Short mmCIF file of C-alpha atoms and ligand atoms in Angstrom, two decimals:
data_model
loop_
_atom_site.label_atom_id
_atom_site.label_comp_id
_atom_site.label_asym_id
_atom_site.label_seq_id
_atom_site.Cartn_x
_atom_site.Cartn_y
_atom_site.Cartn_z
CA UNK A 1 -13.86 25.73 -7.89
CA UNK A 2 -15.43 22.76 -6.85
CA UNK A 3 -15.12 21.75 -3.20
CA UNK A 4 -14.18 17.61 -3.03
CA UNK A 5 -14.56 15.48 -0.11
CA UNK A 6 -11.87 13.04 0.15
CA UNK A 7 -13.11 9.76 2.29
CA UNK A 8 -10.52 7.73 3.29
CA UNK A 9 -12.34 3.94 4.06
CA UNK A 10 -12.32 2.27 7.57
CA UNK A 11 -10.14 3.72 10.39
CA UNK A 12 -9.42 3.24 14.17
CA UNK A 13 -10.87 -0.57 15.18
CA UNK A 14 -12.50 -0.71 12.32
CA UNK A 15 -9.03 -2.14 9.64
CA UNK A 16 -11.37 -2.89 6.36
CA UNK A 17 -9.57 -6.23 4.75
CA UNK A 18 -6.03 -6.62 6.36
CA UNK A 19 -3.67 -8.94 4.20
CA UNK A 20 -0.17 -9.43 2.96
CA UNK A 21 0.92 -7.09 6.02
CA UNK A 22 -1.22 -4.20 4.98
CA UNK A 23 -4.17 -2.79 7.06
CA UNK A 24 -7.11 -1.03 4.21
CA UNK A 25 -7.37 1.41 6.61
CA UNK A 26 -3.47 2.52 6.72
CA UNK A 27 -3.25 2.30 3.24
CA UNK A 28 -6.75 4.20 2.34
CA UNK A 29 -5.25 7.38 4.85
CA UNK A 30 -2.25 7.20 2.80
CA UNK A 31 -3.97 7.86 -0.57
CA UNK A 32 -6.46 10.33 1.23
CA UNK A 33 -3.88 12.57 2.77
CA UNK A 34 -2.08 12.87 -0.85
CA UNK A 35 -5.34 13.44 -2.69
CA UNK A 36 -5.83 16.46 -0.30
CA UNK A 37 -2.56 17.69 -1.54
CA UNK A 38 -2.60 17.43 -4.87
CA UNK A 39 -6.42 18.66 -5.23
CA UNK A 40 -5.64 21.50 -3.24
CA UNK A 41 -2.73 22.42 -5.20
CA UNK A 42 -5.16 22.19 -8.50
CA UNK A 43 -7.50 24.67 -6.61
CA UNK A 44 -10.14 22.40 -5.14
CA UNK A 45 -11.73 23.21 -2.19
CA UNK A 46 -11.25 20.12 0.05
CA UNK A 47 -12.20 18.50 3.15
CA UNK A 48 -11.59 14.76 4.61
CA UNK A 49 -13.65 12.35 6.53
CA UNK A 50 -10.51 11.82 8.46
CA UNK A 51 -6.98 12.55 8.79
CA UNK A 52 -5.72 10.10 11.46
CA UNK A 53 -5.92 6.44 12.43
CA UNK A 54 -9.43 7.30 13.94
CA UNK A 55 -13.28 5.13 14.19
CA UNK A 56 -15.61 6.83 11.94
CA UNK A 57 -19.05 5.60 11.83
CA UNK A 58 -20.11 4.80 8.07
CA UNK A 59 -23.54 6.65 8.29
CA UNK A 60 -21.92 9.48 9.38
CA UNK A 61 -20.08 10.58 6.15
CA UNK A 62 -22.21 11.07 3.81
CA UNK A 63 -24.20 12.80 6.35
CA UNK A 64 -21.00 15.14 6.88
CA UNK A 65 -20.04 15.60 2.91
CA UNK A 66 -23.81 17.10 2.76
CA UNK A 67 -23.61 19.55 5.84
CA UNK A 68 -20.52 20.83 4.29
CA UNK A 69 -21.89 21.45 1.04
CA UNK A 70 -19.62 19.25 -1.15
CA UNK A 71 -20.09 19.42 -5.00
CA UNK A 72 -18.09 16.01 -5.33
CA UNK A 73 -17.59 13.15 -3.09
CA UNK A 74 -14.88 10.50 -3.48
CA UNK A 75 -14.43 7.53 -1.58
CA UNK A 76 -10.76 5.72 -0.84
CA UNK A 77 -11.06 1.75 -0.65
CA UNK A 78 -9.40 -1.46 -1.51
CA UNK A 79 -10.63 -4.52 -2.81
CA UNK A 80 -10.12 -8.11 -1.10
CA UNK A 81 -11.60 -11.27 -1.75
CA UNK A 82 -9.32 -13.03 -4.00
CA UNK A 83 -9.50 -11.06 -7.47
CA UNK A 84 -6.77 -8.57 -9.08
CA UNK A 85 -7.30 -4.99 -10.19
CA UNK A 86 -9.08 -1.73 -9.87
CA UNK A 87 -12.78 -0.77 -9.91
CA UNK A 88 -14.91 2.30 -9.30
CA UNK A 89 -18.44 2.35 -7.90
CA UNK A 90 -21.38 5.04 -8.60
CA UNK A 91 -24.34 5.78 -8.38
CA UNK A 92 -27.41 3.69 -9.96
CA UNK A 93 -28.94 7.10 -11.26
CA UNK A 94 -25.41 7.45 -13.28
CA UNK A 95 -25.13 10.95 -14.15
CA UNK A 96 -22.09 13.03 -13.17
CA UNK A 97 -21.44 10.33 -10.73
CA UNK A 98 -21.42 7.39 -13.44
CA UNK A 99 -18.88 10.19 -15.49
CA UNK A 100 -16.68 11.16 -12.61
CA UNK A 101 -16.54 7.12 -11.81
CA UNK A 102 -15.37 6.98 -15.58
CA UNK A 103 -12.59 9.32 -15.57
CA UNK A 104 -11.41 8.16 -12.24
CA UNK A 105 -11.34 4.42 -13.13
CA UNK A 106 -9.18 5.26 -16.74
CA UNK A 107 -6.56 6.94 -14.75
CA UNK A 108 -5.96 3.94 -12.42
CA UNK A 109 -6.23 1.43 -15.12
CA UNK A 110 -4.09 3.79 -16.33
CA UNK A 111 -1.59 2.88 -14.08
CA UNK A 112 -1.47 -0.60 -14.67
CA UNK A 113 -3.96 -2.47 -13.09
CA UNK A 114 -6.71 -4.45 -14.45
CA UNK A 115 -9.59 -3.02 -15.36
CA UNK A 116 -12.96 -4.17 -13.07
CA UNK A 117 -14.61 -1.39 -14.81
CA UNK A 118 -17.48 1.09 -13.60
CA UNK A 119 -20.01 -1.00 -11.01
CA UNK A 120 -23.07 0.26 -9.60
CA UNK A 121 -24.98 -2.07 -6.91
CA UNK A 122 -28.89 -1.61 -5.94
CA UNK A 123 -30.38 -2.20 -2.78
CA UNK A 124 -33.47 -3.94 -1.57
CA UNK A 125 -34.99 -0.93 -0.81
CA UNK A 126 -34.45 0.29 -4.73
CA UNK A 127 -31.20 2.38 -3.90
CA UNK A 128 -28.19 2.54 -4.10
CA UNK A 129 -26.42 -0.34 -1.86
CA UNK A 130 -23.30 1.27 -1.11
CA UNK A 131 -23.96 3.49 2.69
CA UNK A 132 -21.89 6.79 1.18
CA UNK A 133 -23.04 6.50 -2.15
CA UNK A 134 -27.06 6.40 -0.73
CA UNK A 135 -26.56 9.17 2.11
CA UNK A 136 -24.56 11.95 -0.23
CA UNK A 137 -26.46 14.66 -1.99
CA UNK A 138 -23.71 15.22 -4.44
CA UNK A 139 -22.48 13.50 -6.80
CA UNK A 140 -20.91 9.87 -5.35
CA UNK A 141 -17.91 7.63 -6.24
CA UNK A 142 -15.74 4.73 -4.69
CA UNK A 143 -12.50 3.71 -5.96
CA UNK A 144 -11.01 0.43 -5.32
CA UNK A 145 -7.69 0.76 -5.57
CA UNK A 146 -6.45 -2.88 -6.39
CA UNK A 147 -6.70 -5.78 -3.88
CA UNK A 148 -4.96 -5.69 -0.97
CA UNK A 149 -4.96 -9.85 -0.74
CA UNK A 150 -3.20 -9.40 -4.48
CA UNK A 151 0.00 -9.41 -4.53
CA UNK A 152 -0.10 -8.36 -8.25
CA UNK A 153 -1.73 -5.64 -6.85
CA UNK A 154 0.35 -4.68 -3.81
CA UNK A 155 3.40 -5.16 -5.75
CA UNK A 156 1.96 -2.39 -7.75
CA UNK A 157 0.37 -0.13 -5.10
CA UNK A 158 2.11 3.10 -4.76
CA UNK A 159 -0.13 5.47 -2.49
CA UNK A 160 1.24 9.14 -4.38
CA UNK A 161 0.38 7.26 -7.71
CA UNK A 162 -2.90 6.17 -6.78
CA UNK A 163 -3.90 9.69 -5.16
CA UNK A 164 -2.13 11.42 -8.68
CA UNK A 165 -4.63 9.01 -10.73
CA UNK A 166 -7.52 9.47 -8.75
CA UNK A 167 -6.87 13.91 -8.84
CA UNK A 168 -6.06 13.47 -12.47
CA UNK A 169 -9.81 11.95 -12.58
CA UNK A 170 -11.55 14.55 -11.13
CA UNK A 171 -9.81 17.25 -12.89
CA UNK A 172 -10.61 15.75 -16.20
CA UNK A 173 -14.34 15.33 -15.14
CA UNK A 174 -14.26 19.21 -13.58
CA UNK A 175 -12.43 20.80 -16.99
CA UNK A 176 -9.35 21.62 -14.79
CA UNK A 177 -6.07 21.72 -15.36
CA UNK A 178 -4.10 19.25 -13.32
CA UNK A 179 -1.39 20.89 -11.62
CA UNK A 180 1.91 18.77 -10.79
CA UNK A 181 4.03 19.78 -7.87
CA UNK A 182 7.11 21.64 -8.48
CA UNK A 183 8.82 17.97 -6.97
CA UNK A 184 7.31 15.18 -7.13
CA UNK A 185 6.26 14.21 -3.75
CA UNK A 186 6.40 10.87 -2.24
CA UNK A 187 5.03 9.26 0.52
CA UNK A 188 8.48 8.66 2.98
CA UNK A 189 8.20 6.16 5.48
CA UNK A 190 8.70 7.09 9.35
CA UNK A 191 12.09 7.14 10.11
CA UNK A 192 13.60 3.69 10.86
CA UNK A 193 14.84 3.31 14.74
CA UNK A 194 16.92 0.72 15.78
CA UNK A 195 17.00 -2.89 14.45
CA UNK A 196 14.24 -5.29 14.92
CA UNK A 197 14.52 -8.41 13.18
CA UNK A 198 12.33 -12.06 13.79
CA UNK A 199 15.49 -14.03 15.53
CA UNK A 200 13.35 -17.24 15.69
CA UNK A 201 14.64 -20.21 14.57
CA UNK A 202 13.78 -21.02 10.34
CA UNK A 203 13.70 -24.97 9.49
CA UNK A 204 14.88 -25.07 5.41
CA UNK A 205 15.34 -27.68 3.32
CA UNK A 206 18.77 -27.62 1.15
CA UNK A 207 18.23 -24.96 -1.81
CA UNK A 208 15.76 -23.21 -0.18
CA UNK A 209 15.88 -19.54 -0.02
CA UNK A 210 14.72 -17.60 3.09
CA UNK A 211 14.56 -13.50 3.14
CA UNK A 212 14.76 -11.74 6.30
CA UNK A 213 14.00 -8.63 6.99
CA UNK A 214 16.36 -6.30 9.08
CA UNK A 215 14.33 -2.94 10.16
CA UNK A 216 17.53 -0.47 10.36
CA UNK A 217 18.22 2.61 8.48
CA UNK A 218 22.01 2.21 7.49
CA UNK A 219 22.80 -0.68 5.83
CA UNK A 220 24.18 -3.98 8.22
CA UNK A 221 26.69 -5.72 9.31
CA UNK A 222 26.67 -9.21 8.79
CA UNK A 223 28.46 -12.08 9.66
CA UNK A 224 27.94 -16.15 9.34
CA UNK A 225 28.97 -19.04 10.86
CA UNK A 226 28.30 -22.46 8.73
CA UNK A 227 28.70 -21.36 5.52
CA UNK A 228 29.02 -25.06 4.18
CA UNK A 229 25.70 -24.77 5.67
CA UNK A 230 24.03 -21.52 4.60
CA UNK A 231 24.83 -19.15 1.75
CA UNK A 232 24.19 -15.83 2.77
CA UNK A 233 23.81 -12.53 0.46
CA UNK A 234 25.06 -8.82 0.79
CA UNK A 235 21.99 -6.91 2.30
CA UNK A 236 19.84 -5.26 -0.14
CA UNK A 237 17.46 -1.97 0.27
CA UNK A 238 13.94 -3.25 1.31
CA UNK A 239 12.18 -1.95 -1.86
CA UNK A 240 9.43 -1.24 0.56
CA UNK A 241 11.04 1.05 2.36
CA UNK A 242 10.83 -0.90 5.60
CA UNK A 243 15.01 -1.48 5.58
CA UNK A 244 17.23 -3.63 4.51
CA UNK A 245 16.17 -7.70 2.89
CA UNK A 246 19.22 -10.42 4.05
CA UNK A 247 19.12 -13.92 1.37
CA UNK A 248 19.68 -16.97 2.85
CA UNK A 249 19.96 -20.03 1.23
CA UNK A 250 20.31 -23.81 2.58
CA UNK A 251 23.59 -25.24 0.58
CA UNK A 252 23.36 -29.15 -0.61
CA UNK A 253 24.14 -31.82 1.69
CA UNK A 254 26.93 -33.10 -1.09
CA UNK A 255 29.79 -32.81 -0.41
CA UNK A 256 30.32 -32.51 3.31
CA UNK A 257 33.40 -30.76 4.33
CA UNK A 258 33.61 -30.26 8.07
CA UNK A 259 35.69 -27.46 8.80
CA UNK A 260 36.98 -25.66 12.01
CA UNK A 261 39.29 -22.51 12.44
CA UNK A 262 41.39 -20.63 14.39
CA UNK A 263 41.42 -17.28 15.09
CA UNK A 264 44.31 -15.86 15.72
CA UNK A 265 45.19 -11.86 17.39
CA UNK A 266 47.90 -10.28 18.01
CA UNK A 267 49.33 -6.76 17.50
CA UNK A 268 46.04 -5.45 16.85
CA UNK A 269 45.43 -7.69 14.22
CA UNK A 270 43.45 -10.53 13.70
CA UNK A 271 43.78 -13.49 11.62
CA UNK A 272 41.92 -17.35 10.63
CA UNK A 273 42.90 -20.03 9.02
CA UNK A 274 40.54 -23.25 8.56
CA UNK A 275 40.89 -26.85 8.71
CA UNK A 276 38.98 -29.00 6.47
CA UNK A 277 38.39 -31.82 7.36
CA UNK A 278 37.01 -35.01 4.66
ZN1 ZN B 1 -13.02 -1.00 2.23
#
């Protein structure tokens, strides 16, 4: 079987494009360290330029791919700069890695984002611009997995999809079979600990809608004063996974009701009642 290296972009000081709350190089690991799974479970031979949040100097891997004896190198990116969808760089001499490029770039279009298409870029010097693409041995590819600046894109990104389209590529360039796992994995989140939420203060306008977010695992409690102010909505899952998303809305100025209450306990029990006041 082939052996792959998987090169996850940027790392350690070095972020790669950081937008929209995303960091390229948290998001590039993330696709990397799924790749390895699912490539290993198809029978690849695989190793990674890393595996943690670490600096890795970009004429080193290529360098490392070759000492290792890869038959395939694949590089994990995203795009920034203000367009929307995926692309996949190779080599100027084409070949197997203008092919492998090809198959990998179908299965992410695949998935829904624009196609950018195969791109190859020349240096000055005659070769290939790209560092990993020049310094490999083997046959060289980079996948741009959307734009992180998109959020088209980011709405879209899914790091287990992105890793299944980009293993689905290179088993369909290799000939082999691509195997899925017996459950469908999915990148989870570290656990949620706590609550952390931005308490400072929001200036709306009336019929505005502000979202916050409440980092908590079980769903919250929550109460309102002002509600002739503010509407405020039931918390919903974060579809992100990051916890739960609270709506709040700025009422109308029209019509005012002022309003105070009393709260009244006793036995254990506790009840209100208002006073409007017009
Ligand atoms: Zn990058």
């Amino acid at each position: 079987m082939p052996k792959i290296w998987i090169d996850a972009g940027h790392g350690g000081a070095q972020p790669g494009a950081v937008a929209l709350g995303h960091a390229e190089k948290d998001l590039t690991l993330q696709i990397a360290a799924l790749l390895g799974v699912k490539l290993t479970r198809c029978g690849f031979s695989v190793a990674q330029t890393r595996t943690t949040d670490i600096d890795v100097d970009l004429d080193t891997r290529g360098p490392k791919a070759n000492d290792w004896g890869a038959d395939y190198f694949v590089s994990v990116h995203l795009n920034a700069g203000g367009g929307h969808g995926a692309e996949t760089w190779c080599s100027i001499t084409g070949g197997k890695s203008k092919a492998l490029a090809q198959c990998i770039q179908a299965e992410l279009v695949g998935l829904g984002y624009v196609d950018r298409g195969v791109k190859t870029r020349k240096g000055d010097d005659g070769r290939d611009y790209l560092a990993v693409i020049r310094q490999t041995n083997m046959p060289a590819v980079l996948a741009e997995v959307g734009f992180i600046d998109s959020t088209e894109d980011m709405a879209r990104f899914d790091a287990a999809k992105a890793a299944q389209a980009i293993a689905r590529g290179i088993c369909k360039h290799t000939g082999t079979a691509y195997k899925q796992a017996a459950t469908a994995p999915t990148f989870t989140s570290p656990p949620i600990a706590g609550l952390t939420l931005d308490t400072s203060s929001k200036d709306m306008v009336a019929g505005e809608k502000y979202t916050v977010l409440a980092k908590c695992k079980d769903k919250p409690a929550v109460t309102t004063t002002g509600r002739d102010v503010i509407a405020v909505s039931e918390p919903r899952l974060d579809p992100k996974g990051r916890g739960w998303l609270i709506d709040v809305q700025g009422l109308p100025l029209e019509p005012v009701v002022r309003h105070g209450h009393i709260t009244v306990s006793a036995a254990g029990q506790t009840v209100q009642c208002n006073f409007n006041v017009t």
